[in-house]
Amino acid sequence: MTIDLTPYLTDTGPKYLAIARALSEAIRLGELTPGTRLPPHRQLAENLAVSVQTVSRAYAQAEKMGLVQARVGSGTWVNALDDARESAYLRGHEPRHESALIDLSIAHPVCPPGHHLRFRQALMELADHASPDVITACRPIAGLPHQRERASAWLQSRLGVPGEMDDRILCNGAAHGLMLAIASVVQHGDLVLTEALTDHGLVALSRTLGFQLRGVAIDSEGIIPEALESACHRFKPRAVYLTPTQLNPTGATRSEARRDAVAEVLARHRVWLIEDDVHALLEAPSLTSLTARIPQLGFHVTSMTKITVPGLRAGYLTVPRGQLHHVLPRMRATTWMATPLIFELADRWIADGSIETMAAEQRELLGERQKLVSRLLGHHAFTSRPTSLHVWVTLPDAWRAEEMQQQAEQEGLAITTAVPFMVEQTPPPRRIRVSLGAEQDLQRLEEGLKRLAILLDESPPPMMQIIY
């Protein structure tokens, strides 16, 4: 395509930086829209009367700035702006009041009063009985030994994650654990494969750490083994990041047979696995982790956040044997050590069975809400798991996802499109993610679902304008 950057160019600084800033301004003002393919280096060089090397440096600088993405054999494409790629809820809201949006957008567990009561009681018990080490410790970096030991036994027995205590690291939530795992084996510029729709945190992390992401085709069980085989053969990735249980946003969950097939591909290609298993406890104890199949290649991450309260940032990272010395320096650099007090609380809940009780309660509460969705939206197409935090709704032909999101907000609803979860710069699917846990009041959730059902049954307003 032909683009005119001259209105945005300045005479200050090196030419390549001026071009990169001009690209930034053109994107900000909407002259260049997400998904636009930029001209080849030589063509833009001729248009601007600069060298090809200058344009190459400008494109490289724009990629560092997160503005564009270079794809091997495909060219350079404009990224969506962060504000557009991330759901509005990630940018924060004012405290909720009665007239606020009904929140169907954020991945949040249901937090009944019993959860809050357990949390307060546990804190009071810690105040009376916790060891001084819990407050004064600043070593060891991987976590206090008794906390790691109990967590290791629990991970082995409940999730089937192989390893000994020395293979476990306590981290401040699953997001922290995933960052540690990826940073330990992936370098700037390396390629990481993931599902075509993946967690928005990974998309942000790829920009932060500077690695490339490429999506692989998925179906109702997640990543397709044949597509993964082809991508591994063609692109020679450094690592593969996968969510085998309740993939966000689709809810896809792999059967044991599918997990076997995926693990076999990874083992044959000797590719590092980063397994995001944060939703494992939302399923009954029946599925075995991918890491259990290839422990020599698998980094496994889970946490208690999705079944207890979001503030309990207790994350657990299991590393392949021999990789601990790569991970610990990054642990020190990012947070020194996980917060011992949080893990003392988690340790007590593991010991007395509270974690399993709360997980069962969460599955029951989400099951009730999933039934409510089936009753109110059942005449529309959607996919979900019986105990999932979300439903993945297919929109009627008349609607586009961005149109539905805008109209829903006018009707007092916050929902999420596929955009924050997209790896490739392609047109987003006509789908929305409807989350069921953020609204603690079941009546507010029911009201929100009723409003959404009415919208789905209607056509978009004729004058609605969407900029792509």
XYZ file of C-alpha atoms in Angstrom:
468
model
C 0.000 0.000 0.000
C 1.003 3.670 -0.290
C 1.077 5.740 2.876
C 2.039 9.374 3.295
C 4.056 9.974 6.440
C 5.331 13.417 5.451
C 2.697 15.323 7.511
C 4.017 13.584 10.633
C 7.753 13.840 9.975
C 9.970 16.245 11.903
C 13.484 17.432 11.181
C 14.792 16.684 14.667
C 16.968 13.684 15.495
C 18.067 10.742 13.349
C 15.915 10.003 10.330
C 14.996 6.493 11.433
C 13.661 7.825 14.751
C 11.715 10.530 12.931
C 10.078 7.862 10.745
C 9.273 5.704 13.773
C 7.694 8.707 15.516
C 5.755 9.522 12.351
C 4.384 5.965 12.293
C 3.385 6.353 15.946
C 1.541 9.592 15.240
C -0.215 8.192 12.160
C -1.382 5.185 14.190
C -2.515 7.369 17.097
C -4.578 9.592 14.809
C -6.145 6.634 12.987
C -4.421 7.235 9.658
C -2.906 3.767 10.016
C -5.366 1.294 11.536
C -4.673 -2.011 13.320
C -4.091 -4.846 10.866
C -2.705 -2.554 8.116
C 0.239 -3.969 6.212
C 3.024 -1.413 5.866
C 4.851 -0.878 2.551
C 7.967 -2.946 1.825
C 11.180 -1.334 3.035
C 12.346 -0.365 -0.439
C 9.020 1.210 -1.421
C 8.840 3.396 1.682
C 12.506 4.341 1.256
C 11.756 5.588 -2.250
C 8.675 7.479 -1.055
C 10.644 9.263 1.684
C 13.910 9.630 -0.251
C 15.922 7.780 2.397
C 17.981 4.600 2.326
C 16.509 1.136 2.737
C 18.684 0.725 5.848
C 17.026 3.794 7.387
C 13.572 2.343 6.852
C 14.701 -1.018 8.250
C 15.940 0.712 11.396
C 12.702 2.706 11.620
C 10.574 -0.433 11.368
C 12.762 -2.145 13.968
C 12.356 0.836 16.302
C 8.590 0.853 15.755
C 8.498 -2.850 16.648
C 10.404 -2.163 19.877
C 7.806 0.498 20.649
C 5.047 -2.097 20.228
C 3.551 -0.278 17.249
C 4.107 -2.901 14.570
C 4.864 -6.581 14.177
C 7.214 -8.085 11.603
C 6.177 -11.515 10.325
C 8.585 -13.698 8.439
C 7.508 -13.928 4.793
C 4.487 -11.703 5.363
C 5.764 -8.177 5.948
C 5.258 -5.642 8.722
C 1.822 -5.019 10.183
C 0.316 -2.391 12.461
C -0.482 -3.667 15.944
C -3.628 -2.734 17.743
C -3.012 -0.036 20.320
C -2.715 -1.306 23.864
C -5.889 0.482 24.869
C -7.785 -1.315 22.107
C -6.163 -4.706 22.658
C -6.763 -4.771 26.401
C -10.235 -4.806 27.849
C -11.437 -1.655 29.511
C -11.503 -3.334 32.912
C -7.695 -3.639 32.863
C -7.452 0.157 32.911
C -9.421 0.392 36.142
C -12.843 1.597 37.210
C -14.179 3.866 39.875
C -15.660 2.005 42.843
C -18.929 0.347 41.882
C -22.240 1.937 42.790
C -25.774 1.046 41.874
C -25.743 2.839 38.520
C -22.364 1.394 37.441
C -21.973 -1.021 34.566
C -22.924 -4.608 35.209
C -19.533 -6.267 34.820
C -19.557 -9.288 32.506
C -16.015 -8.608 31.370
C -13.426 -9.583 33.959
C -12.154 -13.050 34.860
C -13.083 -13.106 38.538
C -14.078 -15.950 40.841
C -17.327 -15.842 42.752
C -16.409 -14.730 46.277
C -19.213 -15.654 48.680
C -19.205 -14.356 52.270
C -17.799 -17.689 53.430
C -14.593 -17.050 51.501
C -14.144 -13.679 53.195
C -14.824 -15.241 56.604
C -12.181 -17.928 56.013
C -9.712 -15.252 54.962
C -10.283 -13.173 58.115
C -10.115 -16.219 60.397
C -6.900 -17.389 58.773
C -5.305 -13.974 59.248
C -6.273 -13.970 62.936
C -4.762 -17.425 63.376
C -1.581 -16.310 61.676
C -1.360 -13.317 63.983
C -1.455 -15.655 66.980
C 0.563 -18.616 65.780
C 2.754 -17.813 62.751
C 6.457 -18.440 63.097
C 8.666 -15.326 63.236
C 10.264 -16.551 59.991
C 7.053 -15.740 58.165
C 7.515 -12.053 58.952
C 11.284 -11.654 59.157
C 12.502 -14.030 56.450
C 14.263 -12.622 53.425
C 15.623 -15.993 52.286
C 15.402 -18.517 50.720
C 14.401 -16.969 47.417
C 12.254 -19.905 46.241
C 10.087 -19.816 49.373
C 10.197 -21.108 52.935
C 11.044 -24.839 53.021
C 7.939 -26.020 54.883
C 5.697 -24.089 52.494
C 7.438 -25.527 49.421
C 7.346 -29.042 50.847
C 3.600 -29.046 51.464
C 2.907 -27.329 48.144
C 5.010 -29.913 46.336
C 3.042 -32.812 47.796
C -0.244 -31.066 46.974
C 0.754 -30.328 43.365
C 1.753 -33.957 42.914
C -1.368 -35.467 44.463
C -4.020 -32.992 43.232
C -2.761 -31.965 39.777
C -0.345 -34.774 38.998
C 2.549 -32.361 38.488
C 5.801 -34.318 38.834
C 8.758 -32.992 40.770
C 10.336 -32.667 44.184
C 10.412 -29.727 46.558
C 13.599 -28.450 44.927
C 11.732 -28.160 41.609
C 9.057 -25.815 43.025
C 9.162 -22.034 43.310
C 6.616 -19.953 45.182
C 5.773 -16.818 43.192
C 3.467 -13.840 43.490
C 0.611 -15.153 41.388
C 0.453 -17.152 38.170
C 1.322 -14.141 35.995
C 4.601 -13.780 37.863
C 5.332 -17.487 37.515
C 4.684 -17.425 33.786
C 6.974 -14.451 33.349
C 9.748 -16.240 35.266
C 9.354 -19.397 33.194
C 9.350 -17.626 29.845
C 12.205 -15.270 30.731
C 14.319 -18.246 31.768
C 14.269 -20.002 28.397
C 13.172 -17.373 25.837
C 15.456 -14.597 24.624
C 14.668 -11.322 22.863
C 13.587 -12.102 19.299
C 12.855 -15.797 19.941
C 9.615 -17.282 18.628
C 6.963 -18.686 20.958
C 3.964 -20.618 19.686
C 0.606 -20.461 21.438
C -3.085 -20.971 20.764
C -4.560 -18.664 18.106
C -6.527 -17.074 20.956
C -4.516 -16.900 24.149
C -4.377 -15.125 27.477
C -4.003 -11.361 27.077
C -1.185 -11.378 29.641
C 1.013 -13.372 27.256
C 0.408 -10.842 24.489
C 1.516 -8.036 26.810
C 4.484 -10.089 28.019
C 5.693 -10.632 24.457
C 5.947 -6.868 24.028
C 7.674 -6.435 27.380
C 10.297 -9.148 26.845
C 10.581 -8.680 23.074
C 9.849 -12.211 21.882
C 7.698 -13.072 18.877
C 4.315 -14.762 19.176
C 2.655 -16.911 16.548
C -0.785 -18.431 16.920
C -1.647 -22.038 16.092
C -5.105 -23.203 15.026
C -7.504 -24.334 17.734
C -10.773 -26.215 17.954
C -13.167 -27.139 20.757
C -10.346 -28.919 22.627
C -7.750 -26.206 22.153
C -4.625 -26.452 20.044
C -4.799 -28.928 17.148
C -1.894 -31.430 17.269
C -1.456 -31.529 13.485
C -1.307 -27.733 13.314
C 1.196 -27.680 16.171
C 3.310 -30.297 14.390
C 3.355 -28.207 11.225
C 4.200 -24.992 13.097
C 7.027 -26.647 15.057
C 8.488 -28.071 11.858
C 8.228 -24.794 9.971
C 9.138 -22.166 12.579
C 11.439 -24.028 15.005
C 10.037 -22.228 18.080
C 11.984 -21.767 21.267
C 8.944 -22.568 23.425
C 5.226 -23.325 23.286
C 2.830 -21.656 25.727
C -0.397 -23.611 26.250
C -3.494 -23.499 28.442
C -4.877 -27.052 28.382
C -7.727 -26.449 30.830
C -10.407 -23.813 30.217
C -8.485 -21.791 27.654
C -9.167 -18.084 28.011
C -11.394 -16.899 26.315
C -12.949 -19.946 24.632
C -13.068 -22.370 27.570
C -11.592 -25.143 25.421
C -10.351 -28.051 27.549
C -8.225 -30.886 26.186
C -9.175 -34.503 26.698
C -6.512 -36.897 27.939
C -6.103 -38.245 24.394
C -5.555 -34.729 23.028
C -3.042 -34.011 25.785
C -1.161 -37.170 24.862
C -1.013 -36.101 21.209
C 0.164 -32.565 22.012
C 2.831 -33.811 24.423
C 4.097 -36.260 21.804
C 4.606 -33.404 19.315
C 6.493 -31.305 21.858
C 8.678 -34.230 22.908
C 9.584 -35.071 19.328
C 10.608 -31.487 18.576
C 12.311 -30.987 21.966
C 10.478 -27.703 22.558
C 10.095 -26.086 25.959
C 6.511 -26.176 27.284
C 5.125 -23.308 29.359
C 1.891 -24.720 30.807
C -0.612 -22.200 32.162
C -2.771 -24.373 34.427
C -4.387 -21.585 36.426
C -7.900 -22.944 35.832
C -7.099 -26.535 36.801
C -8.909 -26.363 40.139
C -12.121 -25.270 38.397
C -12.346 -28.812 37.034
C -12.985 -31.908 39.113
C -9.814 -33.987 39.759
C -9.787 -35.940 36.505
C -7.316 -34.305 34.108
C -3.551 -34.735 34.200
C -1.224 -31.877 33.348
C 0.753 -31.748 30.121
C 3.893 -31.349 32.199
C 3.321 -34.790 33.720
C 3.830 -36.248 30.241
C 7.070 -34.382 29.459
C 8.536 -33.308 32.828
C 11.986 -32.775 31.313
C 10.583 -30.011 29.073
C 7.657 -28.602 31.027
C 7.325 -25.479 33.161
C 4.022 -25.762 35.029
C 2.255 -22.759 36.574
C -0.900 -22.630 38.657
C -2.337 -20.565 41.491
C -5.187 -20.334 43.973
C -6.555 -17.074 42.599
C -9.428 -18.497 40.558
C -10.966 -20.514 43.409
C -10.412 -18.364 46.490
C -10.093 -14.578 46.413
C -8.177 -12.579 43.768
C -6.019 -10.955 46.439
C -4.468 -14.292 47.405
C -1.534 -14.051 45.007
C -0.237 -17.537 45.751
C 1.370 -18.907 42.593
C 3.297 -22.133 42.103
C 5.941 -22.669 39.437
C 7.372 -26.128 38.781
C 10.536 -26.202 36.676
C 12.239 -29.072 34.827
C 15.046 -30.744 36.734
C 18.244 -28.739 36.342
C 16.531 -25.430 35.457
C 16.185 -23.944 38.934
C 19.482 -22.067 38.706
C 18.189 -20.265 35.590
C 14.960 -19.183 37.268
C 16.172 -18.014 40.682
C 18.196 -15.009 39.415
C 15.067 -13.755 37.666
C 13.087 -14.312 40.844
C 15.556 -12.167 42.762
C 15.534 -9.481 40.088
C 11.754 -9.166 39.886
C 10.539 -9.588 43.461
C 13.397 -11.039 45.575
C 11.022 -13.631 47.053
C 7.324 -14.407 47.198
C 5.490 -12.898 50.163
C 5.879 -15.458 52.988
C 2.728 -14.359 54.847
C 0.533 -15.085 51.816
C 2.026 -18.547 51.463
C 1.682 -19.265 55.158
C -2.050 -18.702 54.743
C -2.099 -20.882 51.619
C -0.080 -23.546 53.438
C -2.659 -23.713 56.218
C -5.493 -23.996 53.709
C -3.743 -26.866 51.961
C -3.093 -28.604 55.273
C -6.646 -28.382 56.631
C -8.391 -29.101 53.317
C -9.861 -25.610 52.895
C -8.451 -25.312 49.382
C -10.359 -28.363 48.173
C -13.506 -27.188 49.961
C -13.290 -23.757 48.357
C -12.572 -25.282 44.943
C -15.680 -27.461 45.245
C -17.726 -24.443 46.330
C -16.431 -22.417 43.385
C -17.366 -25.169 40.936
C -20.858 -25.347 42.464
C -21.342 -21.572 42.286
C -20.141 -21.374 38.688
C -22.303 -24.361 37.778
C -25.338 -22.465 39.074
C -24.386 -19.447 36.975
C -23.760 -21.534 33.880
C -27.285 -22.935 34.229
C -28.578 -19.377 34.420
C -26.808 -18.614 31.135
C -28.372 -21.683 29.512
C -31.811 -20.534 30.622
C -31.458 -16.934 29.457
C -29.214 -17.297 26.392
C -29.962 -20.878 25.453
C -31.501 -19.986 22.075
C -28.179 -18.426 21.012
C -24.986 -20.288 20.107
C -22.306 -20.379 22.777
C -19.704 -22.727 24.191
C -18.687 -23.156 27.811
C -17.627 -25.608 30.476
C -20.033 -26.525 33.281
C -17.727 -24.889 35.836
C -16.071 -22.185 33.731
C -15.706 -18.515 34.615
C -16.942 -17.549 31.129
C -19.151 -18.368 28.187
C -17.980 -17.793 24.603
C -20.944 -16.413 22.692
C -21.333 -16.461 18.909
C -23.020 -13.295 17.682
C -25.884 -13.284 15.186
C -24.867 -12.426 11.617
C -26.094 -8.842 11.930
C -23.632 -8.012 14.689
C -19.906 -7.395 14.802
C -18.173 -7.837 18.127
C -17.069 -4.202 18.428
C -20.602 -3.034 17.669
C -22.007 -5.320 20.336
C -19.432 -4.141 22.876
C -20.301 -0.490 22.254
C -24.038 -1.049 22.310
C -23.773 -3.200 25.446
C -21.974 -0.381 27.231
C -24.813 1.968 26.346
C -27.146 -0.581 27.915
C -25.068 -0.676 31.115
C -23.070 -3.844 30.381
C -19.328 -4.449 30.209
C -18.365 -7.368 27.943
C -15.154 -8.426 26.185
C -14.420 -9.123 22.520
C -11.727 -11.457 21.194
C -9.330 -8.585 20.442
C -7.254 -8.687 23.667
C -6.656 -12.420 23.146
C -5.658 -12.344 19.481
C -2.106 -13.237 18.488
C -2.346 -12.479 14.774
C -3.506 -9.213 13.199
C -6.595 -10.686 11.545
C -10.252 -9.654 11.629
C -11.653 -10.610 15.049
C -14.265 -13.377 15.203
C -17.893 -12.455 15.784
C -17.687 -13.631 19.373
C -17.831 -12.102 22.819
C -16.646 -13.429 26.170
C -19.225 -13.161 28.934
C -17.749 -13.558 32.408
C -19.864 -14.796 35.283
C -17.943 -14.170 38.486
C -17.326 -10.441 38.822
C -20.904 -9.657 39.802
C -21.229 -11.214 43.240
C -24.946 -10.436 43.426
C -26.738 -13.135 41.450
C -29.648 -10.786 40.726
C -27.316 -8.254 39.072
C -25.818 -11.037 36.959
C -29.281 -12.209 35.947
C -30.271 -8.661 35.018
C -27.116 -8.291 32.929
C -27.749 -11.544 31.083
C -31.344 -10.495 30.376
C -30.142 -7.217 28.853
C -27.595 -9.117 26.770
C -30.266 -11.549 25.558
C -32.390 -8.622 24.359
C -29.403 -7.154 22.470
C -28.644 -10.480 20.815
C -32.234 -10.707 19.618
C -32.101 -7.228 18.074
C -30.244 -5.730 15.120
C -27.517 -3.084 15.484
C -28.712 0.546 15.360
C -28.605 1.599 11.690
C -26.417 4.639 12.299
C -23.800 2.869 14.401
C -20.338 3.592 13.000
C -17.364 1.394 13.806
C -13.805 2.340 12.880
C -11.595 -0.630 12.047
